[in-house]
């Protein structure tokens, strides 16, 4: 079974069957899909997961030769409250973020920021995301040596002010501020956290 297929199996085991999927292809990249999962317990959450980013390991852009086996592998997860915004339009921006390692040589890692170049969905107050720690919602997918596991990394939407503040103070400080103010990071219409005090 290919890495991509195993990653999809890992997602469905953790989140159930997707109720929709979309496919995006960027010039010079493999196809990236975005799967949508609706929480079966009626919790009002919708989760979007990329599929295809893990097909190849991410490579440091300064490396002379790309190793086809070694290197970190990942897929991206975004969780939002359903019905408060047109979040299904996030599919293309998510796919673009997932293609960034192939297109731009980006290595996605926890604590990093990814810029979407525009609103995550129409009228969204967010134009970038903070990459969270993997392993919570979907367990890492172990692969045979020498391959590293596929990690399913949550994305936390940031307003432009939050992204600028994070660049100065760091990811941990921003997450502490969100926690201190009880910020609902799944609210697609939330206001930015207070950063002045």
XYZ file of C-alpha atoms in Angstrom:
197
model
C 0.000 0.000 0.000
C 1.365 3.418 -0.955
C 2.035 6.096 1.656
C -0.869 8.204 0.394
C -3.316 5.308 0.721
C -2.076 4.470 4.202
C -2.470 8.113 5.222
C -6.069 8.121 4.009
C -6.726 4.944 5.994
C -5.252 6.596 9.100
C -7.515 9.621 8.623
C -10.680 7.569 8.193
C -9.870 5.410 11.209
C -9.530 8.554 13.348
C -12.243 10.774 11.823
C -14.678 8.451 10.025
C -15.513 8.483 6.340
C -15.184 11.861 4.575
C -18.438 13.333 3.331
C -16.758 15.284 0.510
C -13.404 15.623 -1.235
C -11.834 17.972 -3.731
C -8.704 17.592 -5.839
C -6.251 20.326 -6.818
C -3.142 20.021 -8.991
C -0.458 22.681 -9.156
C 2.109 22.856 -11.956
C 4.961 20.452 -11.273
C 3.347 18.786 -8.250
C 1.459 15.616 -7.455
C -2.295 15.873 -6.976
C -3.380 17.187 -3.585
C -6.798 16.285 -2.239
C -8.685 17.923 0.618
C -11.111 15.693 2.501
C -13.979 17.048 4.584
C -15.162 15.271 7.733
C -18.264 16.242 9.714
C -18.256 15.201 13.364
C -20.778 12.371 13.801
C -21.624 13.284 17.405
C -23.434 16.454 16.342
C -20.741 18.668 17.815
C -21.073 21.105 14.946
C -17.467 20.776 13.815
C -16.109 20.268 10.337
C -12.570 19.060 9.735
C -10.553 19.481 6.549
C -7.547 17.231 5.934
C -5.043 17.323 3.098
C -4.034 14.126 1.339
C -1.015 13.797 -0.928
C 1.481 16.047 0.854
C 2.995 12.947 2.517
C 3.759 11.183 -0.772
C 7.321 12.533 -0.628
C 9.447 13.654 2.330
C 9.969 17.365 2.845
C 13.499 18.415 1.948
C 15.619 21.245 3.296
C 15.929 23.681 0.378
C 19.666 24.043 1.106
C 20.285 20.298 0.636
C 22.294 19.461 -2.475
C 20.223 16.357 -3.300
C 16.683 15.460 -2.237
C 16.508 12.108 -0.420
C 13.503 10.163 -1.766
C 13.051 8.282 1.541
C 14.421 10.251 4.476
C 12.892 13.440 5.752
C 9.741 14.565 7.569
C 6.323 13.785 6.063
C 3.068 15.478 6.974
C -0.564 16.168 6.208
C -2.497 19.218 7.416
C -5.703 19.379 9.492
C -8.039 22.330 10.009
C -11.020 22.175 12.397
C -13.726 24.866 12.449
C -17.270 25.275 13.705
C -19.767 24.524 10.961
C -22.274 27.042 9.628
C -20.642 30.301 10.764
C -18.740 31.039 7.527
C -18.240 29.715 4.006
C -15.350 27.539 5.158
C -15.705 25.040 2.292
C -13.904 27.641 0.185
C -10.758 26.861 2.219
C -10.043 23.874 -0.027
C -7.768 25.612 -2.533
C -5.747 27.583 0.070
C -5.277 24.379 2.075
C -4.153 22.476 -0.999
C -1.696 25.291 -1.795
C -0.202 25.031 1.705
C 0.112 21.258 1.291
C 1.871 21.727 -2.054
C 4.349 24.285 -0.661
C 7.010 21.669 0.242
C 7.077 20.477 -3.395
C 6.737 23.922 -4.977
C 8.821 26.122 -2.662
C 10.963 23.683 -0.673
C 9.185 24.595 2.572
C 9.606 22.228 5.526
C 6.412 22.418 7.595
C 7.053 21.987 11.323
C 5.221 22.692 14.602
C 5.499 26.327 15.658
C 5.939 27.507 12.076
C 3.700 29.915 10.202
C 2.216 29.398 6.759
C 0.887 32.385 4.816
C -2.065 31.844 2.489
C -1.568 35.101 0.569
C -5.192 36.074 1.174
C -8.204 35.199 3.330
C -8.498 31.503 4.196
C -12.098 31.669 2.873
C -14.276 34.586 1.676
C -14.331 37.395 4.274
C -12.202 35.377 6.692
C -10.215 37.483 9.192
C -7.301 35.037 8.826
C -4.525 35.145 6.216
C -2.094 32.687 7.785
C -1.991 29.686 10.104
C 0.151 28.500 12.981
C 1.234 24.873 12.706
C 0.341 23.012 15.906
C 1.792 19.886 17.504
C 0.812 16.616 15.773
C -0.440 13.422 17.359
C -3.556 14.655 19.132
C -6.480 14.199 16.770
C -4.901 11.750 14.311
C -1.994 9.565 15.515
C 1.283 9.567 13.592
C 1.467 6.963 10.840
C 4.582 4.802 11.210
C 6.365 3.857 7.983
C 9.076 1.253 7.369
C 12.679 2.329 7.998
C 14.342 4.543 6.937
C 11.180 6.618 6.357
C 10.001 9.003 9.054
C 6.355 8.758 10.185
C 3.611 10.812 8.594
C 2.500 13.473 11.063
C -0.956 15.012 10.921
C -0.422 18.639 11.896
C -3.287 20.858 13.093
C -3.500 24.359 11.647
C -4.576 27.271 13.867
C -5.836 30.303 11.903
C -4.161 33.636 12.728
C -5.237 37.199 12.048
C -2.566 39.436 10.480
C -1.967 41.121 13.874
C -1.558 37.757 15.601
C 0.860 36.597 12.901
C 2.949 39.764 13.291
C 2.945 39.410 17.091
C 3.968 35.754 16.789
C 6.949 36.688 14.587
C 8.250 38.881 17.422
C 7.294 36.843 20.501
C 7.152 33.264 19.201
C 4.526 30.563 18.780
C 4.480 29.492 22.422
C 3.766 33.032 23.629
C 0.880 33.403 21.177
C -0.620 30.067 22.224
C -0.334 31.078 25.890
C -2.164 34.323 25.104
C -4.923 32.441 23.283
C -5.267 30.147 26.290
C -5.273 32.994 28.815
C -8.099 34.787 26.966
C -10.121 31.628 26.326
C -9.888 32.071 22.553
C -12.077 29.669 20.569
C -9.641 28.762 17.807
C -12.344 26.776 15.999
C -14.591 29.830 15.573
C -14.227 30.874 11.912
C -15.560 34.358 12.717
C -13.581 35.072 15.887
C -11.865 38.370 16.510
C -8.134 38.546 17.085
C -6.920 38.053 20.646
C -5.919 41.149 22.644
C -2.194 41.670 22.218
C -1.549 45.015 23.915
C -1.420 44.120 27.581
